[in-house]
Amino acid sequence: QVQLVESGGGSVQAGGSLRLSCAVSGFTYATYCMAWFRQALGKEREGVAGIDSDGSISYADSAKGRFTIAKDNAKNILYLQMNSLLPEDTGMYYCAADRVRRMLSQLLLPRSYTYWGQGTQVTVSS
């Protein structure tokens, strides 16, 4: 049974940092593509950063230069390091995974992923 469990969310002031973690189980972690998505109140879910099984990475324009996605294949954990946070980064952050390899252009599309975590809330105040 595939399970994704996010943690690390919280409340920070603008300019601060958070590191999100996604612990995975139930599948061969190293062979999956994975991503972080976020959803603000009243808005659609959007891709923030994605990483394929070969290490290819895609970032949303809003995340470039501030966020870093990384996989620890030994620990089966996906990370999202978020620096220089802005109020518009506020939202529920979700971890997602799929066993099918994706092109870079597909890594940030919600429809590319079968498995989802429950989310962790990030709130950035000005």
GROMACS .gro file of C-alpha atoms in nm:
model
  126
    1GLN     CA    1   0.000   0.000   0.000
    2VAL     CA    2   0.147   0.329  -0.111
    3GLN     CA    3   0.162   0.591   0.161
    4LEU     CA    4   0.291   0.947   0.154
    5VAL     CA    5   0.313   1.147   0.476
    6GLU     CA    6   0.411   1.513   0.472
    7SER     CA    7   0.553   1.711   0.763
    8GLY     CA    8   0.742   2.032   0.830
    9GLY     CA    9   0.476   2.290   0.761
   10GLY     CA   10   0.413   2.581   0.995
   11SER     CA   11   0.381   2.955   1.029
   12VAL     CA   12   0.670   3.184   0.943
   13GLN     CA   13   0.724   3.548   0.863
   14ALA     CA   14   0.807   3.662   0.514
   15GLY     CA   15   1.171   3.602   0.438
   16GLY     CA   16   1.186   3.294   0.655
   17SER     CA   17   1.252   2.932   0.564
   18LEU     CA   18   1.088   2.594   0.605
   19ARG     CA   19   1.184   2.244   0.504
   20LEU     CA   20   0.905   2.009   0.413
   21SER     CA   21   0.949   1.633   0.424
   22CYS     CA   22   0.751   1.355   0.263
   23ALA     CA   23   0.805   1.007   0.402
   24VAL     CA   24   0.712   0.738   0.152
   25SER     CA   25   0.638   0.369   0.185
   26GLY     CA   26   0.483   0.090  -0.016
   27PHE     CA   27   0.675   0.132  -0.339
   28THR     CA   28   1.023   0.131  -0.486
   29TYR     CA   29   1.094   0.492  -0.407
   30ALA     CA   30   1.394   0.537  -0.633
   31THR     CA   31   1.202   0.446  -0.948
   32TYR     CA   32   0.916   0.689  -0.903
   33CYS     CA   33   0.875   1.046  -1.012
   34MET     CA   34   0.767   1.276  -0.731
   35ALA     CA   35   0.660   1.633  -0.681
   36TRP     CA   36   0.539   1.899  -0.443
   37PHE     CA   37   0.215   2.081  -0.509
   38ARG     CA   38   0.037   2.354  -0.320
   39GLN     CA   39  -0.315   2.480  -0.302
   40ALA     CA   40  -0.421   2.816  -0.163
   41LEU     CA   41  -0.775   2.879  -0.047
   42GLY     CA   42  -1.003   2.920  -0.344
   43LYS     CA   43  -0.734   2.838  -0.596
   44GLU     CA   44  -0.642   2.537  -0.802
   45ARG     CA   45  -0.368   2.301  -0.701
   46GLU     CA   46  -0.040   2.402  -0.865
   47GLY     CA   47   0.291   2.228  -0.910
   48VAL     CA   48   0.584   2.375  -0.721
   49ALA     CA   49   0.872   2.136  -0.790
   50GLY     CA   50   0.904   1.788  -0.940
   51ILE     CA   51   1.181   1.532  -0.972
   52ASP     CA   52   1.191   1.229  -1.197
   53SER     CA   53   1.357   0.899  -1.115
   54ASP     CA   54   1.666   0.997  -1.318
   55GLY     CA   55   1.708   1.315  -1.115
   56SER     CA   56   1.562   1.555  -1.371
   57ILE     CA   57   1.403   1.849  -1.190
   58SER     CA   58   1.143   2.106  -1.281
   59TYR     CA   59   1.045   2.413  -1.080
   60ALA     CA   60   0.754   2.649  -1.114
   61ASP     CA   61   0.868   2.999  -1.204
   62SER     CA   62   0.753   3.118  -0.862
   63ALA     CA   63   0.983   2.865  -0.694
   64LYS     CA   64   1.299   2.909  -0.898
   65GLY     CA   65   1.590   3.042  -0.696
   66ARG     CA   66   1.405   3.002  -0.366
   67PHE     CA   67   1.296   2.639  -0.338
   68THR     CA   68   1.499   2.320  -0.370
   69ILE     CA   69   1.357   1.971  -0.416
   70ALA     CA   70   1.566   1.670  -0.321
   71LYS     CA   71   1.527   1.297  -0.275
   72ASP     CA   72   1.700   1.083  -0.015
   73ASN     CA   73   1.673   0.738  -0.170
   74ALA     CA   74   1.830   0.570   0.132
   75LYS     CA   75   1.572   0.713   0.372
   76ASN     CA   76   1.278   0.718   0.128
   77ILE     CA   77   1.215   1.086   0.198
   78LEU     CA   78   1.138   1.368  -0.041
   79TYR     CA   79   1.229   1.719   0.073
   80LEU     CA   80   1.135   2.070  -0.025
   81GLN     CA   81   1.362   2.339   0.114
   82MET     CA   82   1.184   2.673   0.095
   83ASN     CA   83   1.378   2.995   0.149
   84SER     CA   84   1.285   3.363   0.119
   85LEU     CA   85   0.922   3.275   0.175
   86LEU     CA   86   0.654   3.517   0.062
   87PRO     CA   87   0.292   3.557   0.177
   88GLU     CA   88   0.181   3.421  -0.160
   89ASP     CA   89   0.354   3.093  -0.075
   90THR     CA   90   0.080   3.031   0.181
   91GLY     CA   91  -0.121   2.717   0.121
   92MET     CA   92  -0.153   2.346   0.178
   93TYR     CA   93   0.148   2.162   0.042
   94TYR     CA   94   0.108   1.812  -0.094
   95CYS     CA   95   0.353   1.543  -0.188
   96ALA     CA   96   0.271   1.331  -0.494
   97ALA     CA   97   0.419   1.024  -0.660
   98ASP     CA   98   0.373   0.807  -0.964
   99ARG     CA   99   0.549   0.502  -1.103
  100VAL     CA  100   0.541   0.627  -1.461
  101ARG     CA  101   0.834   0.836  -1.574
  102ARG     CA  102   0.737   1.181  -1.696
  103MET     CA  103   0.880   1.437  -1.930
  104LEU     CA  104   0.995   1.757  -1.765
  105SER     CA  105   0.692   1.936  -1.902
  106GLN     CA  106   0.464   1.692  -1.719
  107LEU     CA  107   0.630   1.688  -1.378
  108LEU     CA  108   0.425   1.978  -1.244
  109LEU     CA  109   0.087   1.862  -1.369
  110PRO     CA  110  -0.149   1.716  -1.106
  111ARG     CA  111  -0.283   1.463  -1.358
  112SER     CA  112   0.064   1.306  -1.381
  113TYR     CA  113   0.035   1.162  -1.029
  114THR     CA  114  -0.161   0.873  -0.884
  115TYR     CA  115  -0.059   0.890  -0.520
  116TRP     CA  116  -0.101   1.187  -0.288
  117GLY     CA  117  -0.031   1.270   0.073
  118GLN     CA  118  -0.272   1.448   0.308
  119GLY     CA  119  -0.083   1.775   0.299
  120THR     CA  120   0.092   2.007   0.541
  121GLN     CA  121  -0.008   2.370   0.593
  122VAL     CA  122   0.235   2.653   0.526
  123THR     CA  123   0.140   3.004   0.636
  124VAL     CA  124   0.363   3.301   0.559
  125SER     CA  125   0.277   3.633   0.723
  126SER     CA  126   0.391   3.973   0.603
   0.00000   0.00000   0.00000
